[in-house]
Amino acid sequence: MISENKVSYYKADSYLEEEITECVRKIFDDISADDILKNAKKIVIKPNLVIRRGPDACSTTHPMMLTAVMKQLEKYDARKIIVESPGGFFNEAILKGLYKTTGFEDAAKNSGCELNFDVESITIPSKRHGVISEFNVLREFEGADVIINLCKLKTHTLTTMSAASKNMYGAIPGLQKFELHARFPEIERFSSMVLELTETLAPAINIVDAVYGMEGNGPNNGTARFFGGIFGSRSPFVCDVVCRDYLGLPENSVEMLDVANQMGLCPKTVGEITLVGDLEEYKKRKLKDLKMPDTKKLNLITTFTQGFGGRFRRFLESRPVAMKDCKGCGKCADFCPAKAIKIVKGKAKIDREACIKCYCCQELCPFGLMGIKRFGIFDL
Ligand code: SF4
Ligand code: SF4
């Protein structure tokens, strides 16, 4: 039984304060956010600050989204704190740089929101006990009366799409994310684990920054694109079904949402969801030509080998390959959960047998020099 089955959408043409604030205000009204917030003593805001880049790169939640959310929270006498962990090494100095570069330092200061610098974690039991029994999450999630999931709409080389459900993976501290990739190398089990985490943390207000998002090899190495809207819902899973539709992606194209449906967290189709807000604009702005990640493009080779398993299929699938300008800095090797990367003659070299195709290396290369090699040239 899906208890929260409503999604609110408003068009937005820019990150101008008045425009974003008005959209977020309407979303808060639509989802009756006051009922959720009125008795809260501690509100944790979880943005997507996956990498230290400026807002124009569109890898991260735009800081104006925080300004707009904080405006709605002004009347609540609660502690409000941003809690986030990027991928990779993680300490106070890294967090400081992250907040500054992404624009969250200024947005937090100007709106009176606290920034978390505590990198310690706590262990919490999984609510579902499905594929995992417990999680280590950042300590500041402890005691949160309300979690606001303030995410970004993007394509993703591993999960096809990143929005509300995937964003809560950032609650896992730094390098521990890679350990979980190694424990859950298959996309279905990885999706189940992330969904269990999101279900356990239970963000009650989910706002998706889809004014500008990313297409292609997201979450960090794609291309910024105007998407033109903001979404909100009490349910991260239901919200993502609508986001998938808005991106023009068909049913069954996002594995995590198929798994979420099997887990009873969201309906299968957008038609089963109550959508409110700028409905005409939603139809007009819905994308028809989203550029997919290279890992998810269909070609004749991958299509004709659907039935093949094992090494033959693995050989034909897309895979990460360092580009010729690779600087040999070794960051990808440090993060690789399968320990599949070595630096040979100043370049990253990947052991194809060991690689689990999590694409962490592609996501986290600071120079964008880990590419994706596709076997076929026969794109469909
Ligand atoms: S692919 Fe990127 S992270 Fe890896 S060694 Fe080359 S430059 Fe460094
Ligand atoms: S080489 Fe890259 S894709 Fe393969 S397991 Fe390592 S980090 Fe993941």
PDB file of N, CA and C and ligand atoms in Angstrom, residues 322 326-332 343 348 365-367 369-370, ligand 1:
ATOM      1  N   ALA A 322      40.269   4.639 -19.142  1.00  0.00           N
ATOM      2  CA  ALA A 322      40.897   5.956 -18.968  1.00  0.00           C
ATOM      3  C   ALA A 322      41.199   6.568 -20.336  1.00  0.00           C
ATOM      4  N   CYS A 326      44.661  10.893 -19.492  1.00  0.00           N
ATOM      5  CA  CYS A 326      44.685  10.515 -18.069  1.00  0.00           C
ATOM      6  C   CYS A 326      45.994  10.970 -17.425  1.00  0.00           C
ATOM      7  N   LYS A 327      45.875  11.594 -16.264  1.00  0.00           N
ATOM      8  CA  LYS A 327      47.059  12.173 -15.608  1.00  0.00           C
ATOM      9  C   LYS A 327      47.746  11.181 -14.667  1.00  0.00           C
ATOM     10  N   GLY A 328      47.140  10.018 -14.514  1.00  0.00           N
ATOM     11  CA  GLY A 328      47.764   9.015 -13.645  1.00  0.00           C
ATOM     12  C   GLY A 328      47.787   9.403 -12.176  1.00  0.00           C
ATOM     13  N   CYS A 329      46.830  10.239 -11.762  1.00  0.00           N
ATOM     14  CA  CYS A 329      46.848  10.745 -10.377  1.00  0.00           C
ATOM     15  C   CYS A 329      46.482   9.652  -9.366  1.00  0.00           C
ATOM     16  N   GLY A 330      45.822   8.602  -9.837  1.00  0.00           N
ATOM     17  CA  GLY A 330      45.516   7.471  -8.957  1.00  0.00           C
ATOM     18  C   GLY A 330      44.266   7.615  -8.107  1.00  0.00           C
ATOM     19  N   LYS A 331      43.532   8.703  -8.253  1.00  0.00           N
ATOM     20  CA  LYS A 331      42.313   8.890  -7.431  1.00  0.00           C
ATOM     21  C   LYS A 331      41.309   7.776  -7.710  1.00  0.00           C
ATOM     22  N   CYS A 332      41.161   7.429  -8.982  1.00  0.00           N
ATOM     23  CA  CYS A 332      40.196   6.379  -9.334  1.00  0.00           C
ATOM     24  C   CYS A 332      40.602   5.055  -8.688  1.00  0.00           C
ATOM     25  N   ILE A 343      47.880   2.019 -11.704  1.00  0.00           N
ATOM     26  CA  ILE A 343      48.496   3.054 -12.534  1.00  0.00           C
ATOM     27  C   ILE A 343      49.719   2.426 -13.199  1.00  0.00           C
ATOM     28  N   ALA A 348      45.821   5.159 -15.869  1.00  0.00           N
ATOM     29  CA  ALA A 348      44.983   4.184 -15.158  1.00  0.00           C
ATOM     30  C   ALA A 348      44.690   2.995 -16.074  1.00  0.00           C
ATOM     31  N   CYS A 365      36.550  10.828 -11.104  1.00  0.00           N
ATOM     32  CA  CYS A 365      37.801  11.354 -11.670  1.00  0.00           C
ATOM     33  C   CYS A 365      37.716  12.888 -11.641  1.00  0.00           C
ATOM     34  N   PRO A 366      38.648  13.541 -10.956  1.00  0.00           N
ATOM     35  CA  PRO A 366      38.520  14.995 -10.806  1.00  0.00           C
ATOM     36  C   PRO A 366      38.702  15.751 -12.112  1.00  0.00           C
ATOM     37  N   PHE A 367      39.234  15.064 -13.125  1.00  0.00           N
ATOM     38  CA  PHE A 367      39.495  15.739 -14.407  1.00  0.00           C
ATOM     39  C   PHE A 367      38.536  15.296 -15.515  1.00  0.00           C
ATOM     40  N   LEU A 369      38.432  12.393 -16.870  1.00  0.00           N
ATOM     41  CA  LEU A 369      39.235  11.678 -17.870  1.00  0.00           C
ATOM     42  C   LEU A 369      39.044  10.161 -17.826  1.00  0.00           C
ATOM     43  N   MET A 370      38.052   9.708 -17.085  1.00  0.00           N
ATOM     44  CA  MET A 370      37.692   8.294 -17.159  1.00  0.00           C
ATOM     45  C   MET A 370      36.469   8.211 -18.078  1.00  0.00           C
TER      46      MET A 370
HETATM   47  S1  SF4 B   1      41.329   8.411 -14.830  1.00  0.00           S
HETATM   48 FE1  SF4 B   1      41.229  10.346 -13.710  1.00  0.00          FE
HETATM   49  S2  SF4 B   1      41.378   9.742 -11.546  1.00  0.00           S
HETATM   50 FE2  SF4 B   1      42.102   8.000 -12.756  1.00  0.00          FE
HETATM   51  S3  SF4 B   1      44.313   8.273 -12.855  1.00  0.00           S
HETATM   52 FE3  SF4 B   1      43.442   9.180 -14.710  1.00  0.00          FE
HETATM   53  S4  SF4 B   1      43.191  11.335 -14.196  1.00  0.00           S
HETATM   54 FE4  SF4 B   1      43.466  10.262 -12.240  1.00  0.00          FE
END
